[in-house]
Coordinates of C-alpha atoms in Angstrom, one line a residue:
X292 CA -13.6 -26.0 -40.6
X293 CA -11.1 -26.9 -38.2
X294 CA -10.0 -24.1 -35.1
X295 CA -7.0 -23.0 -36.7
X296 CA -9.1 -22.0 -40.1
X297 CA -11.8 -20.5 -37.4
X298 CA -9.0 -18.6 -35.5
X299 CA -7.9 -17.3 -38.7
X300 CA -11.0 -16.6 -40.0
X301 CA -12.3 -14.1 -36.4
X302 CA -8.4 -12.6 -36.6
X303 CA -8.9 -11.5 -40.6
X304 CA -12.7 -10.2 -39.8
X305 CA -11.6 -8.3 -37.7
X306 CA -8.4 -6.6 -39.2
X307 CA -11.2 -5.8 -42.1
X308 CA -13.0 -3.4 -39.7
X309 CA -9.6 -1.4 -39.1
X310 CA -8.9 -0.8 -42.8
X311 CA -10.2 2.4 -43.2
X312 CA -7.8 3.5 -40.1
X313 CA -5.0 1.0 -40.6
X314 CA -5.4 0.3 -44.7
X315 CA -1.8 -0.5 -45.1
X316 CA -1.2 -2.9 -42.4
X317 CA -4.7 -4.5 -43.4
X318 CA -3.8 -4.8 -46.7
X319 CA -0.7 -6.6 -46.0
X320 CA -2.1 -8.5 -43.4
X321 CA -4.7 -10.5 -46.3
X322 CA -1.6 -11.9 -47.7
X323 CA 0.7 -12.6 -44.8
X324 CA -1.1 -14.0 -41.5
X325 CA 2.4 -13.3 -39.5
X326 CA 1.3 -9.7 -39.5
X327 CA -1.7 -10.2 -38.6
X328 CA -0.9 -11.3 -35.4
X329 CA 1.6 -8.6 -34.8
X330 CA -1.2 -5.4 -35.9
X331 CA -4.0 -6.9 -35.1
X332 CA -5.7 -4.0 -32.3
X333 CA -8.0 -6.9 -31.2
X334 CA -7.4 -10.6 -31.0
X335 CA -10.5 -13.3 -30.8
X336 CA -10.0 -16.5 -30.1
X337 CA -12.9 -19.5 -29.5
X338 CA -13.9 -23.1 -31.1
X339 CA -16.6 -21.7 -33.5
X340 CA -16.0 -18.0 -34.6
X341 CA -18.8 -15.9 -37.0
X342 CA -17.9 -12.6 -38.4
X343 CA -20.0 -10.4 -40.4
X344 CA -18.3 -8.1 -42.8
X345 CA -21.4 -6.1 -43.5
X346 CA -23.0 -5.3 -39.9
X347 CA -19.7 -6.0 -37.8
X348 CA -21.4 -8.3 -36.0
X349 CA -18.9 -11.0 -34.3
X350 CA -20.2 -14.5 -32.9
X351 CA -17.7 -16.5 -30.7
X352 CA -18.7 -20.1 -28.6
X353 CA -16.8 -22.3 -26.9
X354 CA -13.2 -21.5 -24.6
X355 CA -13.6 -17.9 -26.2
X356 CA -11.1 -15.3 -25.4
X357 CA -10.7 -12.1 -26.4
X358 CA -7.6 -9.5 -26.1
X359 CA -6.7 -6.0 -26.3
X360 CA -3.3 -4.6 -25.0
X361 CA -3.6 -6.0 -21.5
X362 CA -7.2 -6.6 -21.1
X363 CA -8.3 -10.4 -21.7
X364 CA -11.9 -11.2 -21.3
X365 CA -13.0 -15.0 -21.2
X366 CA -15.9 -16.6 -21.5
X367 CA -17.9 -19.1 -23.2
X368 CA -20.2 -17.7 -25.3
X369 CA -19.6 -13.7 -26.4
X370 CA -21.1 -11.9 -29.0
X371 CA -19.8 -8.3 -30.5
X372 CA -20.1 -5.8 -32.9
X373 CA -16.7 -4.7 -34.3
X374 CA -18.1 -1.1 -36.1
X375 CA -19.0 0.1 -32.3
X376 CA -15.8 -2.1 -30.7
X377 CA -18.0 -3.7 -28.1
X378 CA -18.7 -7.3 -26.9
X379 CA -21.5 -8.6 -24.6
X380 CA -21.6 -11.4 -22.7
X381 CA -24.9 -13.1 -21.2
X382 CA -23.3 -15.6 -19.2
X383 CA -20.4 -16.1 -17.2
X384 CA -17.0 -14.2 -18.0
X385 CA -13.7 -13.4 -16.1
X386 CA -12.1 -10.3 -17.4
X387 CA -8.6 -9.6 -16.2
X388 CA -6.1 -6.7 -16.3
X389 CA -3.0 -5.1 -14.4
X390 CA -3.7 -5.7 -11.0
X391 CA -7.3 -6.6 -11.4
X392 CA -9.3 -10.0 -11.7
X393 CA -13.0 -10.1 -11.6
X394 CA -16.1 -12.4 -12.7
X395 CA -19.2 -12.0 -13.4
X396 CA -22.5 -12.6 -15.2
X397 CA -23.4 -10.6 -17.7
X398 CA -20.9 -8.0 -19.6
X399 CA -20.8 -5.4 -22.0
X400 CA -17.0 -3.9 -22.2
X401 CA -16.1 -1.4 -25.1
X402 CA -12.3 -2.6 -25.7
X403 CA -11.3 1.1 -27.7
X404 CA -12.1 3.0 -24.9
X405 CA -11.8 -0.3 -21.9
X406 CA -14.9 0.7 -20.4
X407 CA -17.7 -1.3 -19.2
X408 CA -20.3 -2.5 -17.2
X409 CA -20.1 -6.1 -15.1
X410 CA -23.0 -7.8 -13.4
X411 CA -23.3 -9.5 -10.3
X412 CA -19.2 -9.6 -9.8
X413 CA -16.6 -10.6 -7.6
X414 CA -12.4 -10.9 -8.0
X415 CA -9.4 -8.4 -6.7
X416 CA -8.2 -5.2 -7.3
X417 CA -4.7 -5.3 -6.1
X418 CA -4.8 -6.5 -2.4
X419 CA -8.7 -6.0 -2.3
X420 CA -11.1 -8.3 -2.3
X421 CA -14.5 -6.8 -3.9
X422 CA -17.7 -8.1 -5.2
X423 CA -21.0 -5.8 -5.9
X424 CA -24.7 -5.8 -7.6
X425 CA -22.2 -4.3 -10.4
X426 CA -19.2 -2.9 -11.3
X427 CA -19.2 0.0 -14.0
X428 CA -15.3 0.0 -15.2
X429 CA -13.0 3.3 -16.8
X430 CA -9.5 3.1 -18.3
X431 CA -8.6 4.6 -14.9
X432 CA -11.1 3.5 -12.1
X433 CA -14.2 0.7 -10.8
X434 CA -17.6 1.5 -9.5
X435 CA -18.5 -0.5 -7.1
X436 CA -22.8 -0.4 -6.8
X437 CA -24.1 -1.7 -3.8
X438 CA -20.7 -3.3 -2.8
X439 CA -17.9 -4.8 -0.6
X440 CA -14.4 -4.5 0.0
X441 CA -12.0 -6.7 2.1
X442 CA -8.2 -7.8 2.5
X443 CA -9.8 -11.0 4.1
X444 CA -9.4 -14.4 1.2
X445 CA -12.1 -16.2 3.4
X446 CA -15.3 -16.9 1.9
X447 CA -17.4 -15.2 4.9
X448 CA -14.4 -12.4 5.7
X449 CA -13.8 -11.3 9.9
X450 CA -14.0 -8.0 8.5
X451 CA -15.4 -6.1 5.3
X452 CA -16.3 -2.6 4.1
X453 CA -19.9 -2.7 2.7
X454 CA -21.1 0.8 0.7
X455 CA -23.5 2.0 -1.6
X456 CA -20.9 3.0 -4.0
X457 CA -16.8 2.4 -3.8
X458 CA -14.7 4.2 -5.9
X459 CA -11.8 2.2 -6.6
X460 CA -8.7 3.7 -8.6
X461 CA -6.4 0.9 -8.4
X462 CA -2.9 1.1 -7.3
X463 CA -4.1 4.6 -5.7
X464 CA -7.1 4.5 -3.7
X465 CA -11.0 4.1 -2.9
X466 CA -13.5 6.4 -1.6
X467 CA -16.7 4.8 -0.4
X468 CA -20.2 6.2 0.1
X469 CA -22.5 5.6 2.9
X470 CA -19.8 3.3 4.4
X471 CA -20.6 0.7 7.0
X472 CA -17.4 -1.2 9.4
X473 CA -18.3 -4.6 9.9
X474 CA -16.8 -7.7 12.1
X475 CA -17.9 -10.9 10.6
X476 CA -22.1 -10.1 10.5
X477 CA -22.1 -7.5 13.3
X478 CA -21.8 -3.9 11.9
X479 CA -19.4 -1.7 14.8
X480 CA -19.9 1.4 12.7
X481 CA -20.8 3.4 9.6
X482 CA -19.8 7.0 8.1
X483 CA -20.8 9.1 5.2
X484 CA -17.6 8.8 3.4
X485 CA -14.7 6.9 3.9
X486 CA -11.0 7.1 2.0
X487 CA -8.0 4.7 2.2
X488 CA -4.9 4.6 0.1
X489 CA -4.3 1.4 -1.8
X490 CA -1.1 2.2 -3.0
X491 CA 1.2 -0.6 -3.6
X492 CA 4.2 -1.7 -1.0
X493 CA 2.8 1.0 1.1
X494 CA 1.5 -0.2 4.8
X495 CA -1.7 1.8 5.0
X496 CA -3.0 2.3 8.3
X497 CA -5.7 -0.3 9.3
X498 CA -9.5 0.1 8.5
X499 CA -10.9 -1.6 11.9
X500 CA -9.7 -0.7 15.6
X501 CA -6.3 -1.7 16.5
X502 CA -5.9 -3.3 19.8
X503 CA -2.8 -3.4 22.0
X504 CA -0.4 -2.6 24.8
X505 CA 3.1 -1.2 25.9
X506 CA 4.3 -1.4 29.6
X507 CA 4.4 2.9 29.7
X508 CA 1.1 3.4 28.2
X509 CA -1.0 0.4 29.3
X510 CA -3.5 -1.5 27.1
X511 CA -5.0 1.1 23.9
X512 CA -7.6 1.1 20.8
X513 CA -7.1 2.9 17.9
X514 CA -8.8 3.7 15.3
X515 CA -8.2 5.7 12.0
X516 CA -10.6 7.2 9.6
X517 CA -10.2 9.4 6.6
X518 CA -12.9 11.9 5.2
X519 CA -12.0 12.7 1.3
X520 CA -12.1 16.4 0.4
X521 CA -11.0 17.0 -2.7
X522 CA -9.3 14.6 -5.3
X523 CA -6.1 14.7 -3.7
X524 CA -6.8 15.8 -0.1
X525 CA -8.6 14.0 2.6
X526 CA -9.4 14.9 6.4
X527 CA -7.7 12.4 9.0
X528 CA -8.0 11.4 12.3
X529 CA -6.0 9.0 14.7
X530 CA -9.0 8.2 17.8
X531 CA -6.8 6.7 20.6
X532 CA -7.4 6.3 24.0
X533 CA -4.6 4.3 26.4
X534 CA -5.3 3.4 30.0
X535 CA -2.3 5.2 31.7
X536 CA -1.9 7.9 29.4
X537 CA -5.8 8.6 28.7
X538 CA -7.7 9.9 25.6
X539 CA -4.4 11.0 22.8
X540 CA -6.2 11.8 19.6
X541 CA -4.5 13.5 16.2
X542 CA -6.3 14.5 13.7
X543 CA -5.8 17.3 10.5
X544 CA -5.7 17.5 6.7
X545 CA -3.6 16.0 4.2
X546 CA -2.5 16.0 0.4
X547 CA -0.9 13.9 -1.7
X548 CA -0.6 14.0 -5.6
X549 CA 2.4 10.7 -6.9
X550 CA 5.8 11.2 -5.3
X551 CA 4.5 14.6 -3.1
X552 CA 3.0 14.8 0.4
X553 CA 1.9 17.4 2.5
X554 CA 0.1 17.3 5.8
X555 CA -1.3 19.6 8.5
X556 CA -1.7 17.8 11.6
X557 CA -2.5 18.4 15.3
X558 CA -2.6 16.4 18.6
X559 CA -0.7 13.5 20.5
X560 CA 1.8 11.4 18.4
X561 CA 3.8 8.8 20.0
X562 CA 6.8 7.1 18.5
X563 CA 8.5 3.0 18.1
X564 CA 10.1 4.2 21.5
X565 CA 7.0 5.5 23.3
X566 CA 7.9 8.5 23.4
X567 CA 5.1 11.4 23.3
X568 CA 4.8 14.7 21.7
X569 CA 2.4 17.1 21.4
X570 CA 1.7 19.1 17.9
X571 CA 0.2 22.4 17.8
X572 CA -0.1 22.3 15.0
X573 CA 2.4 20.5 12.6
X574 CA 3.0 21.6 8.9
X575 CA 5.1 19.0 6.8
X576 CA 6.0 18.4 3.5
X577 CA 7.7 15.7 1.5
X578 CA 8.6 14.8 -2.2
X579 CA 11.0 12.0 -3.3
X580 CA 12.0 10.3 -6.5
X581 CA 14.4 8.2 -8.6
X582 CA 17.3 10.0 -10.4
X583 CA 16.4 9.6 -13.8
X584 CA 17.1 6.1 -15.0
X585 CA 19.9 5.4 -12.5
X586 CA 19.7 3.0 -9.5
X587 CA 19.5 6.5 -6.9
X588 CA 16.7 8.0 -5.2
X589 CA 16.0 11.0 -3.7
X590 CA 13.6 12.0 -0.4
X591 CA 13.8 16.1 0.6
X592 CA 11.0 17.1 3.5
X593 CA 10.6 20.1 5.5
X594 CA 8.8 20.2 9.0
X595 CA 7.8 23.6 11.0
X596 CA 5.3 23.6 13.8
X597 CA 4.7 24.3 17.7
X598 CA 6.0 21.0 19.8
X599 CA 5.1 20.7 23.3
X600 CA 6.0 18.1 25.8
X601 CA 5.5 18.1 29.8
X602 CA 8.1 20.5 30.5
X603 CA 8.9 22.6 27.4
X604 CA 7.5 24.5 24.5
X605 CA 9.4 25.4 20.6
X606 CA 8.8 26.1 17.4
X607 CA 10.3 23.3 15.5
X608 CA 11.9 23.1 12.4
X609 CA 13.2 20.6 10.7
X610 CA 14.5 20.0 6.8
X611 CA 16.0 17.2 5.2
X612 CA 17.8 15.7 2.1
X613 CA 18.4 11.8 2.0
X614 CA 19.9 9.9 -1.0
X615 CA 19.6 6.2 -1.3
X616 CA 20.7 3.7 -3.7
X617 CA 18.6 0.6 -5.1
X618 CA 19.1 -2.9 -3.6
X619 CA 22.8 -4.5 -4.9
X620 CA 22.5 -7.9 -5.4
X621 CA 25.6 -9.6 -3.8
X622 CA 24.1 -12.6 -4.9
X623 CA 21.0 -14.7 -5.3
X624 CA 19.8 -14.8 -1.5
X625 CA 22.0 -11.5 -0.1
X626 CA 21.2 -7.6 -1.0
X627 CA 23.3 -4.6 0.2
X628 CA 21.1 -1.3 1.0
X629 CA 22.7 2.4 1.3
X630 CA 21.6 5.9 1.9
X631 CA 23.1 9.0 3.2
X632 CA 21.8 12.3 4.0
X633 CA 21.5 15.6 5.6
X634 CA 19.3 17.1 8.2
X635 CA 19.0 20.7 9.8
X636 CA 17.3 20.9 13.1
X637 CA 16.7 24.5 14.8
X638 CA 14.4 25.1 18.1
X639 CA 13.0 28.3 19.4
X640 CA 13.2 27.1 23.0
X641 CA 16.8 27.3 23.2
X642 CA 17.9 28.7 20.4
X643 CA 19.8 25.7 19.1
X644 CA 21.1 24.3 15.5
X645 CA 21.6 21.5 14.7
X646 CA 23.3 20.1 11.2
X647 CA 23.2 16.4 11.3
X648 CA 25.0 13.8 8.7
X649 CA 23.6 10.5 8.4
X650 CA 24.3 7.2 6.4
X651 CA 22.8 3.5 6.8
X652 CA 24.2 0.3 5.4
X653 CA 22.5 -2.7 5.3
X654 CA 22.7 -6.2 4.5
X655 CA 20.3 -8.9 4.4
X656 CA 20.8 -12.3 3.9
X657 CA 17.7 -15.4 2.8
X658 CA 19.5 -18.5 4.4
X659 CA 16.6 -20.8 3.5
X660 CA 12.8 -20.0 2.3
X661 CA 11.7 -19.8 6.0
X662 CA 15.2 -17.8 7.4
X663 CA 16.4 -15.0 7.3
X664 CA 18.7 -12.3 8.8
X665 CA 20.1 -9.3 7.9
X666 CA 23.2 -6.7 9.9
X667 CA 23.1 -3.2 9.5
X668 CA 25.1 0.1 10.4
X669 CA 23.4 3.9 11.1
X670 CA 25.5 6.7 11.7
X671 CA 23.4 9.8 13.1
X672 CA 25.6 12.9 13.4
X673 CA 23.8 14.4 16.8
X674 CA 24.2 16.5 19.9
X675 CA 21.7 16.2 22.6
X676 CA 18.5 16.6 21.0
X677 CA 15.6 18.9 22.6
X678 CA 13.1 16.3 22.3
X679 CA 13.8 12.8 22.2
X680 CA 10.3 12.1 20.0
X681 CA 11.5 10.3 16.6
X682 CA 14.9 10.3 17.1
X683 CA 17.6 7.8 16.8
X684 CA 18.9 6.7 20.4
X685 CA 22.4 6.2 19.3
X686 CA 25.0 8.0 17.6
X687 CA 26.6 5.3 16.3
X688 CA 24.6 1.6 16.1
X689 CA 25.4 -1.8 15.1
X690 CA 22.0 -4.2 14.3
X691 CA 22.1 -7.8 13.7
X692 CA 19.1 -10.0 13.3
X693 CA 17.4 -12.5 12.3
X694 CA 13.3 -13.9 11.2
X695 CA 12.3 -17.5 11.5
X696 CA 9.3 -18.7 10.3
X697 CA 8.8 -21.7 12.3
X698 CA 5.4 -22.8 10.6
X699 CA 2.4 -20.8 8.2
X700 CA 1.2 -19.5 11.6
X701 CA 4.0 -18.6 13.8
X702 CA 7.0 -16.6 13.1
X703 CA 9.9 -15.3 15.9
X704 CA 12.3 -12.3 15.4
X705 CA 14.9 -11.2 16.8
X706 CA 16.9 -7.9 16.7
X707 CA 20.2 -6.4 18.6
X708 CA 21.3 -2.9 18.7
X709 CA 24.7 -2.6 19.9
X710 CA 25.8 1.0 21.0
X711 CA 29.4 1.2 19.2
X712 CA 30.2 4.6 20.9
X713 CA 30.4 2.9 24.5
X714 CA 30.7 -0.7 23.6
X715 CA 27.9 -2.2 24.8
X716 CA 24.3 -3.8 24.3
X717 CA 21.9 -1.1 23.4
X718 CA 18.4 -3.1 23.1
X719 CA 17.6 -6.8 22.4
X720 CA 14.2 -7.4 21.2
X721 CA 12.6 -10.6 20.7
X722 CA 9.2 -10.9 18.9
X723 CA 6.5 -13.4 18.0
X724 CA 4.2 -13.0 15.4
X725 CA 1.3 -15.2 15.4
X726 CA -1.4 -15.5 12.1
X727 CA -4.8 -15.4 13.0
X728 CA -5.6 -15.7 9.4
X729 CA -7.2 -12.1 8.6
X730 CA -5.8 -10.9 11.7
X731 CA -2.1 -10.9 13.4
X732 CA -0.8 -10.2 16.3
X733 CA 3.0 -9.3 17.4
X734 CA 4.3 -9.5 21.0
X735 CA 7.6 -8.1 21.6
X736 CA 9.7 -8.2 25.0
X737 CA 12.0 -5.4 25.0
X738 CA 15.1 -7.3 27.2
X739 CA 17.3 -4.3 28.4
X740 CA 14.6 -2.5 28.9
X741 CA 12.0 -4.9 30.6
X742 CA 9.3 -3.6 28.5
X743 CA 6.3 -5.7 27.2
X744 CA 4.4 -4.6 23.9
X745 CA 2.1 -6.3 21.9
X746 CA -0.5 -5.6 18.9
X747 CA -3.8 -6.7 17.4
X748 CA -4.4 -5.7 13.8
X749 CA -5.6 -6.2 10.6
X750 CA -3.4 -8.6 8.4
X751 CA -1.6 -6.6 5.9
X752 CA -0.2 -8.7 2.4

């Protein structure tokens, strides 16, 4: 019997054990092998298929494959039953899905209700790279046993999470158990429970101490951690400590649930500027999403809390509406970006309003795979502010740029902000950022200002 007969034959078995759900579409699909391919739940594929009718039991050897929906399992040898709609596989099998690519040895995976159990397995879950004792699958999460996680491709990573147990939702997050920190085979420290978002094209802060310095603050280590509480709320805290500004932790509460976030916060925070603030405590809240099925987007958020800095306490409040539009595509290699929005600033200290208009256009230009540049206009509607934390520097600014990759481990960057009230230079920064493989680190000379800053982090794809 040659494959396409044995394909045939595994695709028609199998439409059989559906009948008494499906008996139309099976019925139809004995005379007319187009539909079968088209209703078929399950597809099997392999150089010598078996199939009995009687016991549902399914044989399949050689370049086997098997398919439901998105979920393709390969192997070389599987065997099944289709009455309880599982397969087992004794050797070795790669089983892939959105955003997830694993292998292993040894498999049993139900494919009605895509759970299963994976032995001795390795592969990626988005960004992550996991491998455990074995991996117990859902439709909606992985359970890592006795396991690993790690942004690092190499085969013996700088850095990894080990755990007795990771929960992995992917494109969300992970929670792991009895979590232990380590830098290539020395462990630098272990807690109970550990959360980290995994959420995709979101930076998420850094699982291993970062490392750096600014001219104001002096050199620094930071390190965050996360505590899960609840499904959708987790305990944080920012451990800092700079040289000329001392010991600055944060720490608090926070809840998120899709497009919503809310947070409770209290301690030191220091913005892009180096500009400190103390929060005691913080409440804020924030919830954005697209406009239906148009190309607009939506951000509102709502801040209120007790801000101190070295010569002034007030109780701040702050609430905000932005609208921005999805990239235009001028062309091939050039995209336009625009927002505009509203913001209402009050403070108890002096009793002041504020009603600020903003809008940002943007446009950024690929000249070639390794440059690129990009000019950009931000109009912020404001009076003197009470506290300079987080807020623009000028009214009306003018940035041009541009980001050179000059090979796979070095990159340069430079940006110019160009104060268009009082026609002049604002800030010129100039930037090199070096690859250390699973590490980076960025050094930026801040011109006009004579400032020096530079970072050491964990890579982030």
């Amino acid at each position: 019997m040659n494959n396409a007969k044995k394909y045939l034959l595994g695709l028609l078995a199998l439409i059989t054990v559906f009948s008494t759900v499906l008996p139309v579409q099976a019925a139809e699909t004995k005379n007319n092998t187009k539909s079968a391919a088209v209703t078929a739940p399950i597809i099997f594929e392999g150089d010598d298929l078996s199939f009995s009718d009687a016991t549902g039991e399914v044989f399949a050897k050689g370049n086997v494959k098997i398919q439901k929906d998105q979920t393709l399992i390969q192997t070389e040898e599987l065997r099944g039953n289709t009455k309880e709609s599982t397969v087992w596989v004794d050797g070795s099998a790669n089983l892939t899905q959105p955003g997830v690519n694993l292998v292993g040895t040894g498999v049993e995976y139900n494919y009605k209700i895509r759970s299963g159990l994976m032995n001795q397995a390795k592969g990626k879950v988005g960004h992550e790279f996991v491998a455990a004792h074995n991996i117990s699958m859902t439709s909606e999460e992985l359970v890592l046993h006795d396991g690993t996680i790690t942004r690092c491709p190499a085969k013996v990573p700088d850095y990894h999470i080990s755990a007795d147990k990771i929960e992995v939702w992917p494109g969300d997050k992970m929670i792991a158990y009895n979590a232990k920190f380590w830098i290539k085979d020395k462990m630098i420290f272990s807690i109970p429970k550990y959360q980290k978002s995994i959420k995709e094209n979101a930076r998420s802060e850094s699982d291993f101490p970062q490392l750096g310095y600014t001219s104001k603050d002096g050199a620094y280590i930071i390190q965050h951690l996360e505590y899960p509480v609840s499904n959708d709320t987790a305990a944080f805290v920012n451990l800092a400590y700079y040289t000329k500004s001392d010991f600055k932790p944060n720490f608090g509460l926070k809840n998120s649930n899709g497009n919503y976030s809310m947070s409770l916060s209290q301690g030191y925070f220091r913005d892009d500027d180096d500009n400190w603030i103390k929060k005691e405590p913080e409440l804020r809240v924030n919830f954005g999403e697209k406009i239906g099925q148009s190309p607009f987007n939506y951000s509102v958020g709502a801040v209120y809390g007790k801000w101190v800095d070295n010569y002034k306490t007030s109780w701040h409040q702050d609430y905000s509406i932005y609208f921005s539009r999805d990239p235009i595509e001028i062309n091939h290699t050039t995209k336009l970006y625009l927002g505009t929005g509203f913001e209402w600033v009050q403070e108890s200290y002096n009793k002041s309003t504020q009603e600020i208009f903003r809008y940002d256009a943007v446009v950024t230009k690929e000249f070639a795979p390794r440059f690129s540049s990009w000019v950009g206009y931000h109009y912020y509607d404001k009076e003197m502010n009470l506290f300079d934390y987080d807020v623009p520097d000028l009214n009306k600014q003018l940035d041009v740029g541009f980001h050179y990759k000059i090979d796979k481990m070095n990159a340069i960057t430079f940006n110019q902000s160009y104060d268009m009230e009082n026609h002049q230079i604002f800030d010129q920064d100039y930037t090199w950022n070096r690859d250390l493989h699973c590490w980076q680190v960025d050094i930026t000379y801040r011109a006009k200002r004579g400032e020096l800053k530079w970072l050491l982090t964990t890579k982030q794809w």
